[in-house]
Amino acid sequence: MISLNTCPPSGRRGFEYRRSQLGDAAAGFALVFLGLVAWSRRPGSRAGPIMSAAGLAWFLGTLWAPAVFLHRGPLAQLLISYPGGRLSSRLLRVGAGAAYAYAAADVVAANNYATIVFALGLVALSARRYVGATGTERRARLASLTAAATFGLVLVAGAIVRLAGFGSDRAMLAWYDLTVCLIAVGLAAERGEAGAPQERDEQQARRLGLPAVDPEERRDHGADGQQRAQRSD
C-alpha cells in the first residue's frame, strides 16, 4: 500500500502515482463497504464484519507503515471461514492465529519466503474445508477457495518476482489491489442461502437457551466418535 507521506511526483510518474493511490483506496473501500452490505444481507454471519475489519486494517496500513500487511490477517480469516465466518475446528483456529501473527509482524510479512508459506497454507486450509463440505455449503466454500487460490497466486507471484529481481513493483501492487477488490465483490455477491440453515439452527438454539454448534464442528465430533467406536470394537 502507499504511504500518504510520500510526496507526489509530476508528469507521467505523477499520473501513475495517482492511479496507484486510486487502486489502493478502491480496494480498502470495497472491503469496508461490501463487508457492510454482506453483513446487512446476512446478519447471522460473521463474514461481513470480518471483511469490513480487513478494510479498516487496510486503511490503517495506508496511514501507518508498520501496519501495511495487517489486513492479511482478517482477510485470511474470512477466506477460511466463509460463509459463516466461524472458525469451527482447532486447525482453522490455529491457522487464523498464525495468519494474524504473520500479518501483524511487518518484518515477517515482508519476507518473501514467509509470504509464500502463508499463501500456500491459506490455499491448503481453504481446499480442506471445500473437500469436507456438501450441498449449498460446498458451493459457498468453492467461492472462498477460488478467492484464496487467486489471492495466493498473487502473493506467490509477487514474492517470486521480488526474489528474482525483475518486474515492476507498481504493476504488482495494481494486480494486488485489483485482486482484493474482486475478492470483496465476489464474496459479497455470493448468494446467502448456503448459510441460511446454519443461521436458523443458531436462532433456534438461542431460543432454547442452548449453545449453537457449527455444522463443520458437528462433523468433526462425529468423526472423532466413529474413531472411538472403531477402537472399542
Backbone as CSV, one residue per row, in Angstrom:
resi,resn,N_x,N_y,N_z,CA_x,CA_y,CA_z,C_x,C_y,C_z
1,MET,0.828,-1.200,0.000,0.000,0.000,0.000,0.862,1.249,0.000
2,ILE,0.256,2.364,-0.247,1.001,3.595,-0.475,0.947,4.478,0.756
3,SER,2.083,4.972,1.146,2.128,5.872,2.292,1.617,7.254,1.907
4,LEU,0.808,7.854,2.754,0.287,9.188,2.489,1.354,10.258,2.677
5,ASN,2.477,9.866,3.268,3.547,10.835,3.483,4.432,11.002,2.248
6,THR,4.204,10.187,1.216,5.023,10.272,0.015,4.664,11.517,-0.773
7,CYS,5.682,12.255,-1.200,5.446,13.462,-1.981,5.077,13.072,-3.400
8,PRO,3.916,13.479,-3.928,3.501,13.059,-5.256,4.382,13.642,-6.339
9,PRO,4.882,12.809,-7.277,5.708,13.305,-8.367,4.849,13.959,-9.435
10,SER,5.494,14.479,-10.469,4.778,15.182,-11.530,4.906,14.421,-12.831
11,GLY,4.191,14.886,-13.877,4.277,14.289,-15.193,3.696,12.893,-15.229
12,ARG,4.285,12.033,-16.095,3.781,10.670,-16.240,3.882,9.907,-14.930
13,ARG,4.979,10.103,-14.209,5.117,9.435,-12.909,4.033,9.900,-11.952
14,GLY,3.653,11.160,-12.063,2.574,11.661,-11.213,1.255,11.009,-11.543
15,PHE,0.978,10.776,-12.838,-0.245,10.095,-13.238,-0.262,8.670,-12.692
16,GLU,0.872,7.951,-12.811,0.955,6.587,-12.307,0.786,6.559,-10.787
17,TYR,1.342,7.564,-10.116,1.218,7.639,-8.665,-0.245,7.815,-8.262
18,ARG,-0.948,8.733,-8.939,-2.354,8.969,-8.608,-3.208,7.748,-8.938
19,ARG,-2.858,7.052,-10.030,-3.594,5.845,-10.385,-3.395,4.760,-9.327
20,SER,-2.169,4.625,-8.810,-1.915,3.632,-7.770,-2.626,4.001,-6.477
21,GLN,-2.697,5.297,-6.173,-3.448,5.727,-4.998,-4.927,5.402,-5.151
22,LEU,-5.452,5.569,-6.356,-6.858,5.273,-6.609,-7.146,3.791,-6.407
23,GLY,-6.262,2.936,-6.913,-6.437,1.497,-6.723,-6.361,1.104,-5.264
24,ASP,-5.452,1.725,-4.529,-5.310,1.454,-3.099,-6.589,1.825,-2.354
25,ALA,-7.126,3.007,-2.630,-8.349,3.446,-1.967,-9.535,2.590,-2.370
26,ALA,-9.605,2.191,-3.652,-10.722,1.369,-4.125,-10.761,0.030,-3.414
27,ALA,-9.591,-0.592,-3.211,-9.546,-1.885,-2.530,-10.012,-1.753,-1.085
28,GLY,-9.542,-0.712,-0.382,-9.951,-0.519,1.000,-11.441,-0.251,1.134
29,PHE,-11.973,0.630,0.286,-13.397,0.941,0.348,-14.250,-0.259,-0.054
30,ALA,-13.761,-1.062,-1.001,-14.506,-2.257,-1.397,-14.661,-3.211,-0.221
31,LEU,-13.592,-3.408,0.537,-13.657,-4.296,1.695,-14.619,-3.760,2.762
32,VAL,-14.506,-2.469,3.068,-15.348,-1.889,4.120,-16.807,-1.870,3.690
33,PHE,-17.090,-1.299,2.512,-18.474,-1.112,2.076,-19.160,-2.441,1.784
34,LEU,-18.508,-3.324,1.023,-19.126,-4.598,0.681,-19.228,-5.509,1.895
35,GLY,-18.327,-5.337,2.854,-18.477,-6.067,4.112,-19.737,-5.655,4.843
36,LEU,-20.034,-4.349,4.852,-21.266,-3.863,5.476,-22.496,-4.349,4.714
37,VAL,-22.393,-4.393,3.383,-23.507,-4.906,2.578,-23.764,-6.370,2.899
38,ALA,-22.700,-7.177,2.957,-22.849,-8.593,3.279,-23.413,-8.781,4.682
39,TRP,-22.999,-7.942,5.606,-23.488,-8.014,6.987,-24.983,-7.702,7.038
40,SER,-25.437,-6.707,6.277,-26.859,-6.359,6.271,-27.699,-7.449,5.619
41,ARG,-27.140,-8.125,4.629,-27.879,-9.195,3.957,-27.953,-10.450,4.811
42,ARG,-26.883,-10.720,5.556,-26.848,-11.929,6.385,-26.305,-11.558,7.765
43,PRO,-27.157,-10.973,8.615,-26.682,-10.528,9.929,-26.233,-11.664,10.836
44,GLY,-26.678,-12.885,10.551,-26.253,-14.015,11.365,-24.872,-14.531,11.036
45,SER,-24.288,-14.046,9.944,-22.952,-14.469,9.540,-21.925,-13.435,9.990
46,ARG,-20.740,-13.920,10.324,-19.656,-13.023,10.732,-18.768,-12.621,9.564
47,ALA,-19.076,-13.132,8.361,-18.222,-12.847,7.203,-18.196,-11.359,6.880
48,GLY,-19.356,-10.696,6.936,-19.412,-9.268,6.640,-18.561,-8.426,7.572
49,PRO,-18.719,-8.569,8.896,-17.866,-7.803,9.816,-16.376,-8.087,9.635
50,ILE,-16.028,-9.340,9.334,-14.611,-9.669,9.135,-14.076,-8.973,7.894
51,MET,-14.887,-8.931,6.832,-14.467,-8.247,5.613,-14.274,-6.754,5.868
52,SER,-15.212,-6.147,6.596,-15.072,-4.722,6.906,-13.852,-4.473,7.788
53,ALA,-13.569,-5.395,8.722,-12.374,-5.258,9.561,-11.112,-5.305,8.716
54,ALA,-11.109,-6.143,7.670,-9.959,-6.176,6.762,-9.790,-4.835,6.055
55,GLY,-10.919,-4.194,5.693,-10.842,-2.886,5.060,-10.301,-1.819,5.986
56,LEU,-10.734,-1.849,7.246,-10.215,-0.875,8.212,-8.721,-1.086,8.443
57,ALA,-8.308,-2.361,8.510,-6.882,-2.657,8.657,-6.104,-2.200,7.431
58,TRP,-6.734,-2.279,6.269,-6.103,-1.808,5.022,-5.784,-0.315,5.117
59,PHE,-6.763,0.475,5.554,-6.546,1.920,5.655,-5.569,2.263,6.777
60,LEU,-5.576,1.450,7.843,-4.589,1.668,8.895,-3.182,1.491,8.345
61,GLY,-3.012,0.498,7.462,-1.712,0.290,6.844,-1.316,1.414,5.910
62,THR,-2.301,2.092,5.318,-2.008,3.253,4.478,-1.518,4.421,5.318
63,LEU,-2.079,4.551,6.515,-1.721,5.672,7.380,-0.485,5.401,8.229
64,TRP,-0.250,4.128,8.545,0.829,3.767,9.478,1.610,2.607,8.884
65,ALA,2.843,2.862,8.478,3.633,1.886,7.733,3.781,0.528,8.421
66,PRO,3.983,0.432,9.756,4.132,-0.894,10.368,2.900,-1.787,10.230
67,ALA,1.742,-1.203,9.903,0.516,-1.994,9.770,0.180,-2.288,8.308
68,VAL,1.157,-2.146,7.417,0.872,-2.238,5.989,0.365,-3.619,5.577
69,PHE,0.746,-4.672,6.296,0.304,-6.023,5.956,-0.808,-6.528,6.873
70,LEU,-1.269,-5.699,7.794,-2.192,-6.161,8.828,-3.501,-6.685,8.239
71,HIS,-3.941,-6.141,7.118,-5.215,-6.574,6.530,-5.201,-8.045,6.136
72,ARG,-4.031,-8.630,5.958,-3.969,-10.033,5.547,-4.468,-10.975,6.643
73,GLY,-4.431,-10.538,7.897,-4.943,-11.368,8.983,-6.448,-11.590,8.868
74,PRO,-7.270,-10.518,8.949,-8.717,-10.723,8.794,-9.103,-11.235,7.419
75,LEU,-8.346,-10.901,6.378,-8.669,-11.418,5.051,-8.485,-12.928,5.001
76,ALA,-7.423,-13.423,5.620,-7.220,-14.874,5.693,-8.322,-15.529,6.518
77,GLN,-8.688,-14.909,7.648,-9.772,-15.445,8.460,-11.069,-15.530,7.654
78,LEU,-11.341,-14.508,6.862,-12.542,-14.513,6.025,-12.525,-15.687,5.049
79,LEU,-11.384,-15.911,4.411,-11.309,-16.933,3.368,-11.390,-18.351,3.926
80,ILE,-10.961,-18.561,5.168,-11.020,-19.921,5.731,-12.239,-20.122,6.627
81,SER,-13.133,-19.137,6.675,-14.338,-19.301,7.494,-15.612,-18.957,6.730
82,TYR,-15.498,-18.512,5.490,-16.672,-18.149,4.689,-17.504,-19.400,4.389
83,PRO,-18.858,-19.353,4.417,-19.701,-18.156,4.511,-20.140,-17.776,5.922
84,GLY,-19.976,-18.663,6.895,-20.483,-18.360,8.236,-19.594,-17.443,9.040
85,GLY,-18.290,-17.416,8.686,-17.362,-16.567,9.411,-16.904,-17.152,10.725
86,ARG,-17.138,-18.448,10.933,-16.773,-19.087,12.199,-15.636,-20.079,11.987
87,LEU,-14.679,-20.055,12.897,-13.550,-20.984,12.858,-13.956,-22.206,13.671
88,SER,-14.478,-23.210,12.987,-15.192,-24.287,13.671,-14.318,-25.461,14.077
89,SER,-13.039,-25.445,13.753,-12.161,-26.542,14.151,-10.867,-25.980,14.722
90,ARG,-10.159,-26.812,15.452,-8.895,-26.371,16.050,-7.882,-26.010,14.974
91,LEU,-7.862,-26.769,13.897,-6.920,-26.484,12.817,-7.165,-25.103,12.223
92,LEU,-8.426,-24.745,12.016,-8.739,-23.426,11.463,-8.383,-22.318,12.436
93,ARG,-8.610,-22.555,13.725,-8.256,-21.524,14.715,-6.748,-21.329,14.785
94,VAL,-5.998,-22.427,14.710,-4.539,-22.313,14.693,-4.082,-21.600,13.422
95,GLY,-4.706,-21.944,12.295,-4.354,-21.293,11.037,-4.636,-19.804,11.065
96,ALA,-5.789,-19.418,11.616,-6.124,-17.995,11.701,-5.158,-17.267,12.634
97,GLY,-4.803,-17.905,13.756,-3.847,-17.288,14.675,-2.493,-17.080,14.023
98,ALA,-2.057,-18.080,13.245,-0.779,-17.946,12.536,-0.852,-16.829,11.497
99,ALA,-2.012,-16.703,10.831,-2.172,-15.649,9.827,-2.101,-14.269,10.464
100,TYR,-2.738,-14.096,11.616,-2.687,-12.798,12.301,-1.280,-12.498,12.802
101,ALA,-0.579,-13.516,13.302,0.798,-13.301,13.759,1.692,-12.891,12.594
102,TYR,1.526,-13.552,11.462,2.287,-13.201,10.255,1.982,-11.767,9.817
103,ALA,0.686,-11.421,9.776,0.288,-10.104,9.268,0.684,-8.976,10.211
104,ALA,0.687,-9.241,11.514,0.995,-8.191,12.491,2.481,-7.874,12.542
105,ALA,3.321,-8.836,12.201,4.774,-8.620,12.222,5.214,-8.209,10.821
106,ASP,5.339,-6.920,10.585,5.631,-6.447,9.226,6.968,-6.962,8.709
107,VAL,7.910,-7.198,9.606,9.209,-7.731,9.174,9.036,-9.145,8.612
108,VAL,8.185,-9.923,9.260,7.923,-11.286,8.792,7.116,-11.262,7.501
109,ALA,6.041,-10.448,7.475,5.169,-10.400,6.306,5.886,-9.848,5.074
110,ALA,6.935,-9.043,5.290,7.702,-8.506,4.167,8.699,-9.528,3.617
111,ASN,8.894,-10.635,4.336,9.823,-11.669,3.881,9.158,-12.505,2.788
112,ASN,9.813,-12.658,1.671,9.219,-13.356,0.535,8.961,-14.827,0.826
113,TYR,9.855,-15.468,1.531,9.677,-16.893,1.831,8.507,-17.098,2.803
114,ALA,8.393,-16.217,3.799,7.274,-16.305,4.728,5.949,-16.067,4.005
115,THR,5.957,-15.162,3.036,4.740,-14.879,2.275,4.322,-16.087,1.442
116,ILE,5.283,-16.789,0.863,4.956,-17.989,0.086,4.351,-19.051,0.994
117,VAL,4.921,-19.243,2.181,4.371,-20.213,3.134,2.960,-19.811,3.554
118,PHE,2.769,-18.530,3.830,1.443,-18.021,4.196,0.426,-18.299,3.092
119,ALA,0.793,-18.007,1.854,-0.128,-18.194,0.728,-0.483,-19.665,0.536
120,LEU,0.508,-20.542,0.586,0.248,-21.968,0.395,-0.598,-22.540,1.527
121,GLY,-0.328,-22.095,2.768,-1.132,-22.550,3.891,-2.577,-22.103,3.782
122,LEU,-2.788,-20.871,3.314,-4.136,-20.341,3.145,-4.918,-21.164,2.125
123,VAL,-4.294,-21.469,1.009,-4.958,-22.264,-0.027,-5.227,-23.678,0.471
124,ALA,-4.272,-24.265,1.206,-4.444,-25.625,1.710,-5.621,-25.718,2.679
125,LEU,-5.746,-24.757,3.601,-6.863,-24.770,4.542,-8.193,-24.571,3.817
126,SER,-8.224,-23.679,2.844,-9.454,-23.454,2.086,-9.847,-24.703,1.302
127,ALA,-8.872,-25.387,0.735,-9.147,-26.606,-0.014,-9.662,-27.706,0.907
128,ARG,-9.102,-27.799,2.110,-9.560,-28.809,3.063,-11.008,-28.576,3.449
129,ARG,-11.391,-27.314,3.662,-12.780,-27.004,4.003,-13.716,-27.354,2.846
130,TYR,-13.277,-27.085,1.630,-14.130,-27.364,0.478,-14.363,-28.863,0.309
131,VAL,-13.323,-29.659,0.478,-13.442,-31.105,0.301,-14.429,-31.690,1.312
132,GLY,-14.458,-31.134,2.529,-15.325,-31.674,3.562,-16.739,-31.139,3.548
133,ALA,-17.094,-30.298,2.581,-18.426,-29.677,2.551,-19.351,-30.415,1.595
134,THR,-20.667,-30.218,1.785,-21.674,-30.818,0.920,-22.766,-29.790,0.631
135,GLY,-23.536,-30.034,-0.428,-24.703,-29.220,-0.733,-24.375,-27.766,-1.032
136,THR,-25.271,-26.873,-0.563,-25.085,-25.446,-0.822,-23.852,-24.897,-0.108
137,GLU,-23.492,-25.524,1.023,-22.288,-25.088,1.740,-21.048,-25.316,0.877
138,ARG,-21.067,-26.377,0.103,-19.924,-26.684,-0.758,-19.757,-25.623,-1.833
139,ARG,-20.880,-25.130,-2.381,-20.797,-24.092,-3.401,-20.223,-22.801,-2.821
140,ALA,-20.659,-22.441,-1.604,-20.139,-21.232,-0.972,-18.651,-21.371,-0.676
141,ARG,-18.238,-22.561,-0.249,-16.825,-22.763,0.043,-15.988,-22.814,-1.227
142,LEU,-16.610,-23.179,-2.351,-15.895,-23.097,-3.621,-15.563,-21.646,-3.935
143,ALA,-16.478,-20.727,-3.618,-16.212,-19.302,-3.836,-15.029,-18.840,-3.003
144,SER,-14.972,-19.257,-1.739,-13.854,-18.850,-0.885,-12.556,-19.536,-1.304
145,LEU,-12.645,-20.787,-1.774,-11.448,-21.477,-2.261,-10.902,-20.783,-3.508
146,THR,-11.789,-20.385,-4.420,-11.361,-19.662,-5.617,-10.694,-18.344,-5.241
147,ALA,-11.298,-17.639,-4.275,-10.714,-16.375,-3.822,-9.357,-16.603,-3.171
148,ALA,-9.255,-17.645,-2.339,-7.983,-17.938,-1.669,-6.907,-18.322,-2.682
149,ALA,-7.285,-19.111,-3.694,-6.316,-19.513,-4.707,-5.834,-18.305,-5.515
150,THR,-6.759,-17.405,-5.848,-6.383,-16.204,-6.596,-5.468,-15.307,-5.769
151,PHE,-5.839,-15.110,-4.505,-5.026,-14.288,-3.609,-3.655,-14.916,-3.399
152,GLY,-3.642,-16.242,-3.201,-2.376,-16.937,-3.021,-1.489,-16.837,-4.240
153,LEU,-2.087,-16.908,-5.435,-1.315,-16.789,-6.669,-0.641,-15.424,-6.760
154,VAL,-1.379,-14.374,-6.413,-0.809,-13.024,-6.447,0.355,-12.907,-5.461
155,LEU,0.160,-13.439,-4.252,1.215,-13.359,-3.241,2.467,-14.122,-3.675
156,VAL,2.283,-15.345,-4.175,3.432,-16.158,-4.583,4.129,-15.530,-5.789
157,ALA,3.335,-15.058,-6.755,3.932,-14.429,-7.939,4.728,-13.190,-7.553
158,GLY,4.180,-12.377,-6.665,4.899,-11.186,-6.228,6.182,-11.524,-5.511
159,ALA,6.133,-12.565,-4.664,7.331,-12.970,-3.932,8.406,-13.475,-4.890
160,ILE,8.000,-14.272,-5.891,8.959,-14.802,-6.856,9.579,-13.674,-7.683
161,VAL,8.758,-12.712,-8.091,9.268,-11.577,-8.859,10.305,-10.802,-8.055
162,ARG,10.017,-10.589,-6.779,10.976,-9.848,-5.943,12.250,-10.654,-5.712
163,LEU,12.099,-11.959,-5.511,13.285,-12.793,-5.311,14.145,-12.838,-6.567
164,ALA,13.506,-12.853,-7.732,14.241,-12.897,-8.989,14.822,-11.538,-9.366
165,GLY,14.297,-10.481,-8.771,14.829,-9.156,-9.034,14.396,-8.544,-10.342
166,PHE,13.226,-8.939,-10.848,12.744,-8.317,-12.072,11.259,-8.009,-11.920
167,GLY,10.735,-7.226,-12.861,9.326,-6.855,-12.801,9.147,-5.504,-12.127
168,SER,7.930,-5.001,-12.208,7.595,-3.691,-11.658,6.796,-3.838,-10.372
169,ASP,7.296,-3.216,-9.292,6.548,-3.243,-8.038,5.195,-2.558,-8.195
170,ARG,5.143,-1.499,-8.991,3.886,-0.778,-9.172,2.856,-1.651,-9.877
171,ALA,3.312,-2.440,-10.854,2.398,-3.345,-11.551,1.892,-4.429,-10.603
172,MET,2.763,-4.949,-9.745,2.344,-5.970,-8.786,1.362,-5.398,-7.776
173,LEU,1.588,-4.145,-7.351,0.652,-3.510,-6.428,-0.717,-3.325,-7.076
174,ALA,-0.730,-2.943,-8.348,-2.002,-2.782,-9.052,-2.731,-4.114,-9.156
175,TRP,-2.000,-5.188,-9.434,-2.587,-6.529,-9.505,-3.121,-6.944,-8.137
176,TYR,-2.364,-6.637,-7.103,-2.780,-6.959,-5.734,-4.069,-6.220,-5.370
177,ASP,-4.102,-4.915,-5.643,-5.295,-4.125,-5.324,-6.515,-4.641,-6.078
178,LEU,-6.337,-4.961,-7.356,-7.446,-5.464,-8.159,-7.947,-6.800,-7.620
179,THR,-7.029,-7.656,-7.215,-7.420,-8.960,-6.677,-8.238,-8.811,-5.402
180,VAL,-7.815,-7.917,-4.514,-8.558,-7.696,-3.274,-9.953,-7.158,-3.578
181,CYS,-10.057,-6.252,-4.541,-11.372,-5.733,-4.947,-12.268,-6.856,-5.450
182,LEU,-11.720,-7.722,-6.299,-12.516,-8.811,-6.863,-12.936,-9.807,-5.796
183,ILE,-12.069,-10.057,-4.820,-12.433,-10.948,-3.718,-13.605,-10.379,-2.936
184,ALA,-13.548,-9.083,-2.630,-14.637,-8.450,-1.892,-15.940,-8.507,-2.681
185,VAL,-15.865,-8.198,-3.963,-17.076,-8.222,-4.799,-17.630,-9.635,-4.911
186,GLY,-16.762,-10.603,-5.170,-17.209,-11.979,-5.362,-17.855,-12.571,-4.134
187,LEU,-17.250,-12.372,-2.959,-17.811,-12.950,-1.737,-19.066,-12.209,-1.288
188,ALA,-19.103,-10.898,-1.495,-20.304,-10.148,-1.114,-21.471,-10.476,-2.032
189,ALA,-21.175,-10.797,-3.301,-22.240,-11.102,-4.256,-22.724,-12.537,-4.160
190,GLU,-21.977,-13.388,-3.480,-22.378,-14.781,-3.333,-23.737,-14.858,-2.653
191,ARG,-24.627,-15.663,-3.198,-25.978,-15.777,-2.642,-25.912,-16.369,-1.248
192,GLY,-26.797,-15.908,-0.375,-26.670,-16.191,1.050,-27.334,-17.437,1.563
193,GLU,-28.020,-18.246,0.682,-28.762,-19.362,1.254,-27.876,-20.473,1.753
194,ALA,-26.557,-20.437,1.380,-25.670,-21.505,1.841,-25.560,-21.518,3.346
195,GLY,-25.618,-20.359,3.965,-25.505,-20.308,5.412,-26.830,-20.191,6.126
196,ALA,-27.954,-20.179,5.354,-29.251,-19.972,5.978,-29.635,-21.076,6.952
197,PRO,-29.452,-22.390,6.605,-29.792,-23.426,7.575,-29.011,-23.288,8.872
198,GLN,-27.730,-22.951,8.793,-26.923,-22.776,9.997,-27.469,-21.634,10.846
199,GLU,-27.852,-20.518,10.194,-28.379,-19.380,10.938,-29.690,-19.737,11.615
200,ARG,-30.548,-20.518,10.928,-31.807,-20.931,11.543,-31.549,-21.829,12.744
201,ASP,-30.562,-22.740,12.612,-30.211,-23.603,13.745,-29.744,-22.780,14.938
202,GLU,-28.933,-21.743,14.675,-28.433,-20.907,15.766,-29.559,-20.122,16.433
203,GLN,-30.498,-19.604,15.629,-31.617,-18.863,16.205,-32.478,-19.772,17.076
204,GLN,-32.709,-21.004,16.607,-33.494,-21.938,17.403,-32.759,-22.307,18.684
205,ALA,-31.428,-22.488,18.595,-30.645,-22.817,19.781,-30.704,-21.683,20.800
206,ARG,-30.649,-20.420,20.336,-30.731,-19.288,21.259,-32.085,-19.222,21.944
207,ARG,-33.153,-19.524,21.190,-34.484,-19.514,21.799,-34.607,-20.572,22.880
208,LEU,-33.932,-21.709,22.676,-33.991,-22.791,23.665,-32.932,-22.659,24.752
209,GLY,-32.095,-21.650,24.632,-31.035,-21.457,25.621,-29.906,-22.444,25.488
210,LEU,-29.689,-22.985,24.284,-28.647,-23.967,24.047,-27.517,-23.337,23.245
211,PRO,-26.296,-23.813,23.415,-25.188,-23.286,22.612,-25.307,-23.758,21.172
212,ALA,-25.020,-22.852,20.248,-25.062,-23.204,18.833,-23.790,-23.935,18.441
213,VAL,-23.925,-24.950,17.578,-22.784,-25.731,17.123,-22.708,-25.635,15.616
214,ASP,-21.536,-25.307,15.114,-21.331,-25.183,13.678,-21.409,-26.560,13.020
215,PRO,-21.996,-26.647,11.797,-22.080,-27.934,11.119,-20.735,-28.607,10.937
216,GLU,-19.700,-27.836,10.629,-18.374,-28.429,10.450,-17.868,-29.011,11.752
217,GLU,-18.179,-28.322,12.859,-17.753,-28.836,14.160,-18.495,-30.117,14.498
218,ARG,-19.780,-30.193,14.111,-20.526,-31.421,14.329,-19.902,-32.566,13.554
219,ARG,-19.462,-32.293,12.309,-18.819,-33.339,11.526,-17.516,-33.791,12.173
220,ASP,-16.755,-32.825,12.734,-15.505,-33.187,13.402,-15.772,-34.079,14.603
221,HIS,-16.791,-33.711,15.412,-17.128,-34.529,16.574,-17.626,-35.903,16.138
222,GLY,-18.392,-35.939,15.032,-18.890,-37.223,14.540,-17.763,-38.126,14.095
223,ALA,-16.768,-37.548,13.432,-15.621,-38.345,13.001,-14.847,-38.874,14.197
224,ASP,-14.691,-38.035,15.239,-13.996,-38.493,16.453,-14.765,-39.633,17.104
225,GLY,-16.103,-39.518,17.121,-16.927,-40.568,17.726,-16.812,-41.876,16.968
226,GLN,-16.766,-41.797,15.649,-16.623,-43.011,14.857,-15.277,-43.681,15.120
227,GLN,-14.216,-42.865,15.241,-12.903,-43.434,15.507,-12.877,-44.124,16.874
228,ARG,-13.519,-43.494,17.884,-13.561,-44.131,19.213,-14.361,-45.429,19.163
229,ALA,-15.461,-45.439,18.397,-16.261,-46.651,18.301,-15.486,-47.780,17.631
230,GLN,-14.708,-47.425,16.600,-13.916,-48.441,15.922,-12.847,-49.021,16.842
231,ARG,-12.231,-48.135,17.662,-11.208,-48.636,18.600,-11.830,-49.541,19.656
232,SER,-13.047,-49.217,20.110,-13.682,-50.039,21.145,-14.098,-51.388,20.614
233,ASP,-14.442,-51.429,19.262,-14.789,-52.711,18.673,-13.537,-53.608,18.565
